[in-house]
Coordinates of C-alpha atoms in Angstrom, one line a residue:
M1 CA -1.5 32.4 -17.8
D2 CA -0.5 29.0 -16.5
P3 CA -1.3 29.0 -12.7
A4 CA 1.5 26.5 -12.2
G5 CA 4.1 29.0 -13.4
G6 CA 7.1 27.3 -14.8
C7 CA 10.0 28.7 -16.9
P8 CA 8.6 31.8 -18.6
H9 CA 11.2 32.3 -21.3
A10 CA 9.8 30.2 -24.1
D11 CA 6.3 31.7 -23.8
N12 CA 7.9 35.2 -23.5
E13 CA 9.8 34.7 -26.8
R14 CA 6.7 33.5 -28.5
L15 CA 4.6 36.4 -27.3
L16 CA 7.3 39.0 -28.1
A17 CA 7.4 37.8 -31.6
R18 CA 3.8 39.0 -31.9
G19 CA 4.2 42.3 -30.2
A20 CA 5.1 44.2 -27.0
V21 CA 1.6 43.8 -25.5
A22 CA -0.5 40.7 -25.1
T23 CA -4.0 40.0 -23.8
V24 CA -4.1 37.2 -21.2
V25 CA -6.5 35.2 -19.2
M26 CA -5.5 34.8 -15.5
P27 CA -6.8 32.3 -13.0
G28 CA -10.6 32.5 -12.4
A29 CA -11.1 33.5 -16.1
V30 CA -10.1 37.1 -15.3
E31 CA -9.1 38.9 -18.4
G32 CA -6.0 41.1 -18.4
A33 CA -3.0 42.2 -20.3
V34 CA 0.8 41.9 -20.0
V35 CA 3.3 44.4 -21.3
L36 CA 6.4 42.5 -22.4
G37 CA 8.6 44.7 -24.6
H38 CA 11.4 46.7 -22.8
E39 CA 10.6 50.1 -24.3
A40 CA 6.8 49.6 -24.1
L41 CA 7.1 48.5 -20.4
K42 CA 9.3 51.4 -19.5
E43 CA 6.8 53.8 -21.1
F44 CA 3.8 52.0 -19.4
L45 CA 5.4 52.0 -15.9
A46 CA 5.9 55.7 -15.9
H47 CA 2.8 56.7 -17.8
P48 CA 0.7 59.4 -16.1
D49 CA -2.5 57.7 -17.1
V50 CA -1.6 54.4 -15.4
A51 CA -2.6 53.8 -11.8
K52 CA -2.1 51.3 -9.0
G53 CA -5.2 51.9 -6.9
A54 CA -7.7 49.0 -6.8
Q55 CA -10.6 51.5 -7.4
H56 CA -9.4 51.5 -11.0
F57 CA -9.7 47.7 -11.4
T58 CA -13.1 47.5 -13.3
A59 CA -13.8 43.8 -12.6
L60 CA -13.1 44.2 -8.9
R61 CA -15.1 47.3 -8.6
E62 CA -18.1 45.7 -10.3
G63 CA -17.9 42.6 -8.0
D64 CA -16.7 40.1 -10.6
I65 CA -13.6 39.0 -8.5
A66 CA -14.1 36.1 -6.0
A67 CA -12.9 36.5 -2.4
G68 CA -10.5 33.6 -2.8
W69 CA -8.9 34.9 -6.1
P70 CA -5.1 34.0 -5.7
L71 CA -4.0 37.4 -7.0
L72 CA -6.4 39.5 -4.8
T73 CA -3.8 40.6 -2.3
F74 CA -1.7 42.2 -5.0
A75 CA -4.7 44.4 -5.8
T76 CA -6.1 45.2 -2.4
V77 CA -3.3 45.2 0.2
Q78 CA -3.1 48.8 1.6
G79 CA 0.4 50.1 1.0
M80 CA 2.8 51.7 -1.4
T81 CA 2.2 49.2 -4.2
T82 CA -1.5 50.0 -4.4
A83 CA -1.3 53.7 -3.8
D84 CA -1.0 56.7 -6.2
G85 CA -0.1 60.3 -6.0
D86 CA 0.0 61.9 -2.6
D87 CA -0.9 58.7 -0.8
H88 CA 2.0 56.9 -2.5
R89 CA 4.4 59.7 -1.6
R90 CA 3.2 59.7 2.0
L91 CA 3.6 55.9 2.5
R92 CA 6.9 55.8 0.6
S93 CA 8.4 58.6 2.7
L94 CA 7.7 56.7 5.9
V95 CA 10.0 53.8 4.9
S96 CA 12.4 55.3 2.4
K97 CA 14.9 56.5 4.9
A98 CA 15.6 52.9 5.9
F99 CA 16.6 52.1 2.3
T100 CA 18.9 54.9 1.2
V101 CA 22.3 53.9 -0.2
R102 CA 24.0 55.4 2.9
R103 CA 21.7 53.5 5.3
V104 CA 22.1 50.3 3.4
E105 CA 25.8 50.6 3.3
Q106 CA 25.7 50.7 7.1
L107 CA 24.2 47.2 7.0
R108 CA 27.2 45.8 5.1
P109 CA 29.1 44.4 8.2
R110 CA 25.9 42.7 9.5
I111 CA 25.2 41.2 6.1
E112 CA 28.7 39.9 5.8
E113 CA 28.4 38.4 9.3
L114 CA 25.2 36.7 8.4
T115 CA 26.6 35.4 5.1
S116 CA 29.6 33.8 6.8
G117 CA 27.5 32.0 9.4
L118 CA 25.1 30.7 6.7
L119 CA 28.1 29.4 4.6
D120 CA 29.2 27.4 7.6
G121 CA 25.7 26.0 7.8
L122 CA 25.6 25.2 4.1
Y123 CA 28.9 23.3 4.5
T124 CA 27.6 21.4 7.5
A125 CA 24.3 20.5 5.7
A126 CA 26.3 19.2 2.8
Q127 CA 28.5 17.0 5.0
E128 CA 25.3 15.6 6.6
G129 CA 23.7 15.1 3.2
G130 CA 26.3 13.1 1.5
G131 CA 28.0 16.1 -0.1
V132 CA 24.7 17.7 -1.3
A133 CA 22.7 20.6 0.3
D134 CA 19.8 22.8 -0.8
L135 CA 21.4 26.2 -1.3
R136 CA 18.1 27.9 -1.5
R137 CA 17.0 26.6 1.9
H138 CA 20.3 26.9 3.7
F139 CA 21.7 30.1 2.2
A140 CA 19.6 32.1 -0.4
L141 CA 16.5 32.2 1.8
P142 CA 17.8 32.9 5.3
L143 CA 20.1 35.7 4.3
P144 CA 17.5 38.2 2.9
M145 CA 14.9 36.9 5.4
G146 CA 17.2 37.5 8.3
V147 CA 18.1 41.0 7.1
I148 CA 14.5 42.1 6.5
G149 CA 13.6 40.5 9.8
E150 CA 16.2 42.6 11.6
L151 CA 15.2 45.8 9.8
L152 CA 11.6 45.3 10.7
G153 CA 12.3 44.1 14.3
V154 CA 10.6 40.7 13.6
E155 CA 11.6 38.0 16.1
A156 CA 13.4 35.0 14.6
E157 CA 10.7 32.6 15.7
Y158 CA 8.3 34.2 13.2
L159 CA 10.6 34.2 10.1
E160 CA 10.1 30.6 8.8
R161 CA 6.3 30.9 9.1
L162 CA 6.3 34.3 7.4
H163 CA 8.2 32.9 4.5
H164 CA 5.8 30.0 4.2
L165 CA 2.8 32.4 4.2
S166 CA 4.3 34.9 1.8
N167 CA 5.1 32.0 -0.5
Q168 CA 1.4 31.1 -0.6
V169 CA 0.4 34.7 -1.1
V170 CA 2.6 34.9 -4.3
A171 CA 1.5 31.5 -5.6
T172 CA -0.9 31.5 -8.5
D173 CA -2.0 27.9 -8.4
I174 CA -3.5 28.1 -4.9
G175 CA -7.2 27.3 -4.2
P176 CA -9.6 29.9 -2.8
E177 CA -9.8 28.5 0.7
R178 CA -6.0 28.2 1.1
A179 CA -5.5 31.7 -0.4
V180 CA -8.0 33.2 2.1
A181 CA -6.5 31.3 5.0
A182 CA -2.9 32.3 4.1
N183 CA -3.7 35.9 3.9
R184 CA -5.6 35.9 7.2
E185 CA -2.8 34.2 9.0
L186 CA -0.2 36.5 7.4
V187 CA -2.1 39.5 8.7
A188 CA -2.5 37.9 12.1
V189 CA 1.2 37.1 12.5
L190 CA 2.2 40.6 11.4
S191 CA -0.4 42.1 13.7
A192 CA 1.2 40.2 16.6
V193 CA 4.6 41.5 15.5
A194 CA 3.3 45.0 15.5
A195 CA 1.7 44.6 18.9
A196 CA 5.0 43.3 20.4
R197 CA 6.9 46.3 18.9
A198 CA 4.2 48.7 20.3
E199 CA 4.9 47.3 23.8
N200 CA 8.6 47.2 23.4
P201 CA 9.7 49.6 20.7
G202 CA 13.2 49.4 19.3
D203 CA 15.5 50.8 16.7
D204 CA 13.6 49.1 13.8
L205 CA 11.3 50.1 11.0
T206 CA 8.1 48.6 12.6
S207 CA 8.6 50.7 15.7
A208 CA 9.1 53.8 13.6
L209 CA 5.9 53.1 11.6
I210 CA 4.0 52.6 14.9
A211 CA 5.2 55.9 16.1
A212 CA 4.0 57.6 12.9
R213 CA 0.6 55.9 13.4
D214 CA 0.3 56.9 17.0
E215 CA 1.9 60.4 17.0
E216 CA 0.6 61.6 13.6
G217 CA -2.5 59.4 12.9
D218 CA -3.1 61.1 9.6
R219 CA 0.2 59.8 8.3
L220 CA -0.6 56.1 8.7
S221 CA -3.7 54.0 9.5
Q222 CA -3.6 50.6 11.2
Q223 CA -4.5 48.9 7.9
E224 CA -1.7 50.7 6.1
L225 CA 0.7 49.7 8.9
I226 CA -0.1 46.0 8.5
G227 CA -0.2 46.4 4.7
T228 CA 3.2 48.0 4.7
L229 CA 4.6 45.1 6.8
V230 CA 3.1 42.6 4.4
L231 CA 4.8 44.3 1.5
M232 CA 8.1 44.7 3.3
I233 CA 8.2 41.0 4.3
I234 CA 7.3 39.7 0.8
A235 CA 9.3 42.1 -1.3
G236 CA 12.1 42.3 1.2
H237 CA 13.1 38.6 0.8
E238 CA 11.3 36.9 -2.1
T239 CA 13.0 38.9 -4.8
T240 CA 16.5 38.6 -3.4
L241 CA 16.0 34.9 -2.7
N242 CA 15.2 34.4 -6.3
L243 CA 18.0 36.7 -7.5
I244 CA 20.7 34.8 -5.5
T245 CA 19.2 31.4 -6.6
N246 CA 19.1 32.4 -10.3
A247 CA 22.6 33.8 -10.3
V248 CA 24.1 30.6 -8.8
R249 CA 22.2 28.6 -11.5
A250 CA 23.5 30.9 -14.2
L251 CA 27.1 30.8 -13.1
C252 CA 27.0 27.0 -12.6
G253 CA 25.7 26.7 -16.2
H254 CA 28.4 29.1 -17.5
R255 CA 31.6 27.9 -15.8
D256 CA 33.8 30.0 -18.2
Q257 CA 32.1 33.2 -17.1
L258 CA 32.3 32.1 -13.4
E259 CA 36.0 31.6 -13.8
S260 CA 36.3 35.0 -15.6
V261 CA 34.7 36.7 -12.6
Q262 CA 36.8 34.8 -10.1
R263 CA 39.9 36.1 -12.0
G264 CA 38.6 39.6 -11.6
E265 CA 37.9 40.2 -15.3
S266 CA 34.2 41.0 -14.5
S267 CA 32.7 42.0 -11.2
W268 CA 30.2 40.3 -9.0
A269 CA 28.1 43.4 -9.4
D270 CA 28.1 42.7 -13.1
V271 CA 26.8 39.1 -12.3
V272 CA 24.0 40.6 -10.3
E273 CA 22.9 43.0 -13.1
E274 CA 23.1 40.4 -15.8
T275 CA 21.1 37.9 -13.7
L276 CA 18.5 40.6 -13.1
R277 CA 18.2 41.1 -16.9
W278 CA 18.6 37.5 -18.1
D279 CA 16.5 35.7 -15.5
A280 CA 14.5 38.3 -13.6
P281 CA 13.5 37.2 -10.1
V282 CA 10.0 38.6 -10.8
S283 CA 8.4 37.4 -14.0
Y284 CA 4.9 39.1 -14.3
F285 CA 4.1 41.5 -11.5
P286 CA 0.5 42.5 -10.7
F287 CA -1.1 45.1 -11.2
R288 CA -1.5 48.5 -13.0
Y289 CA -4.6 49.9 -14.5
P290 CA -5.0 52.4 -17.4
V291 CA -7.4 55.1 -16.2
R292 CA -8.5 55.6 -19.8
D293 CA -8.2 53.5 -22.9
L294 CA -4.5 53.5 -23.5
T295 CA -2.5 52.7 -26.7
V296 CA 0.8 51.0 -25.9
D297 CA 3.0 50.1 -28.9
G298 CA 0.0 50.1 -31.2
T299 CA -2.2 47.9 -28.9
V300 CA -5.2 49.4 -27.1
I301 CA -5.4 48.4 -23.4
P302 CA -9.0 49.2 -22.2
R303 CA -9.6 51.4 -19.2
G304 CA -9.6 49.4 -15.9
T305 CA -7.8 46.3 -17.3
P306 CA -5.5 44.6 -14.8
V307 CA -2.0 44.7 -16.4
L308 CA 1.0 42.6 -15.5
A309 CA 4.5 44.0 -15.9
G310 CA 6.5 41.4 -17.9
Y311 CA 9.9 41.9 -16.4
S312 CA 11.3 38.5 -17.5
A313 CA 10.2 39.2 -21.0
A314 CA 11.6 42.7 -21.2
G315 CA 15.0 41.5 -20.0
R316 CA 15.3 39.3 -23.1
D317 CA 13.7 41.6 -25.6
R318 CA 16.0 41.6 -28.6
A319 CA 14.8 45.0 -29.7
A320 CA 16.4 46.5 -26.6
H321 CA 19.2 44.1 -25.7
G322 CA 20.4 42.9 -29.1
P323 CA 20.2 39.7 -31.1
D324 CA 22.1 37.8 -28.3
A325 CA 19.6 38.9 -25.6
D326 CA 18.8 35.2 -24.7
L327 CA 22.5 34.6 -23.8
F328 CA 23.9 35.1 -20.3
D329 CA 27.0 37.3 -20.5
V330 CA 28.5 39.0 -17.5
T331 CA 30.4 41.4 -19.7
R332 CA 27.2 42.9 -21.1
P333 CA 26.6 45.4 -18.3
G334 CA 30.0 47.1 -19.0
R335 CA 29.5 47.3 -22.8
P336 CA 29.4 50.8 -24.3
G337 CA 25.7 51.5 -25.1
A338 CA 24.3 48.6 -23.2
V339 CA 20.6 49.1 -22.3
R340 CA 20.0 49.0 -18.6
H341 CA 17.4 46.4 -17.5
I342 CA 14.2 47.5 -15.7
S343 CA 13.8 44.3 -13.7
L344 CA 13.5 46.3 -10.5
G345 CA 10.9 48.6 -11.9
H346 CA 10.8 52.1 -13.3
G347 CA 9.2 55.4 -12.5
A348 CA 7.6 56.4 -9.2
H349 CA 7.2 52.8 -8.0
Y350 CA 10.8 51.8 -8.7
C351 CA 11.9 49.2 -6.1
L352 CA 12.6 50.9 -2.8
G353 CA 14.8 48.0 -1.7
A354 CA 17.0 47.9 -4.9
P355 CA 20.2 49.0 -3.1
L356 CA 19.7 46.4 -0.4
A357 CA 18.9 43.6 -2.8
R358 CA 22.0 44.4 -4.9
M359 CA 24.3 44.5 -1.9
E360 CA 22.9 41.3 -0.4
A361 CA 23.3 39.4 -3.7
T362 CA 26.7 40.8 -4.5
I363 CA 28.1 39.9 -1.0
A364 CA 26.4 36.5 -1.1
L365 CA 27.8 35.5 -4.5
E366 CA 31.3 36.7 -3.8
R367 CA 31.5 35.0 -0.4
L368 CA 29.9 31.8 -1.7
F369 CA 32.2 31.2 -4.6
T370 CA 35.3 32.4 -2.7
R371 CA 34.5 29.8 0.1
F372 CA 33.4 27.1 -2.4
P373 CA 35.1 27.9 -5.8
D374 CA 34.1 24.4 -7.2
L375 CA 30.5 24.6 -6.1
D376 CA 28.2 23.1 -8.8
L377 CA 24.6 21.9 -9.2
A378 CA 23.9 18.4 -7.9
V379 CA 21.2 17.9 -10.6
S380 CA 20.8 19.1 -14.1
E381 CA 18.8 22.3 -14.8
P382 CA 15.8 20.4 -16.3
E383 CA 15.5 18.4 -13.1
L384 CA 14.9 21.5 -11.0
T385 CA 11.3 22.1 -10.0
R386 CA 9.9 25.5 -10.8
H387 CA 7.9 27.8 -8.6
A388 CA 4.1 27.3 -8.7
S389 CA 3.6 30.9 -9.7
F390 CA 3.8 33.1 -12.7
V391 CA 4.7 36.1 -10.5
G392 CA 8.0 34.8 -9.0
N393 CA 10.6 33.3 -11.3
S394 CA 12.9 30.7 -9.9
V395 CA 13.0 27.1 -8.6
R396 CA 11.7 25.6 -5.4
A397 CA 15.0 24.0 -4.4
L398 CA 18.6 24.2 -5.6
P399 CA 20.6 21.1 -4.6
V400 CA 24.4 21.8 -4.9
R401 CA 27.7 20.2 -4.2
P402 CA 29.7 22.8 -2.4
G403 CA 33.0 20.8 -2.7
A404 CA 36.0 21.7 -0.6
S405 CA 35.7 24.7 1.7
R406 CA 38.4 27.4 1.6
L407 CA 38.3 29.5 4.7

């Protein structure tokens, strides 16, 4: 795996041509595997002999993983994504009520309000920047970050720092010292947030988690509280940030489809689903571990191997999505017999925030292109700098020309 990340699709196509499972070497010469094929990944994600707990990671258990390994947090953070069975159900139940479809729908007015204000800011930034503004910085980032911040009761003063730190946590090219420092500071900042909420509880998820810790100590430990906040902050904004960014890039590169959506021939929800499939916001997500030697699509994955979920590859798997799987097509989600993507996971660990991410992205895209129907990229696609990570899949900045504003 290239620690510098980059666009994954060419490598995915090459690997898929060989099979649905590939062996890989991760940073630090750590051997692992990636499941790339749609059907193989779907089977693997829901397999009863596949676990998330770090005790199943052979190299980690045997002391072969360095403290500054850039992917260590994905394996060791205490929360839903590293828990199995009853522990997973216990932790998930503590936060699931905040992400039901009904509760998410109640957030719609606030998301629309935030979106409108950010579009004003994007227009102002473009006016001050000679007609060009970074859509990622001024729109795609602050929207999901603001929403998850409000859900968790995080003061606005912390949000920019939390994004910077979470960005380092998901980076795969970071050195050991920076990796350790970023993780320590992220824990420190979120511990301060938790302490503030403990002193002044409110109607937010952090206060509810603290109440569960204090009133029923067996339901949540202090480490699990902080670990859950780490996961909520990272997953609650990084994925949606990449989703919005990738959707805008896709539409600007396919103007005919953008115009079709603007005419109402396809929906903005279709745009979101096709973007999730075609350019998944998460490329290779760490980790799962077979608890026994496991054969997946004819390939044996040894017990205790750290396995990456290859979402960006599965989304373009021709065996599942047809010979035109590498083409962006907003009509695809509505086709009879179309295979649904698994870019938000599958099985017990399916993304808890999926309804929220979909709503945020749908509102963001509709309002953005209604306000700025002629919005286009200010640079060509090859000029965009990619993320320094093979976990996240997007670009670092998205310079756009919004054009005239239609209020």
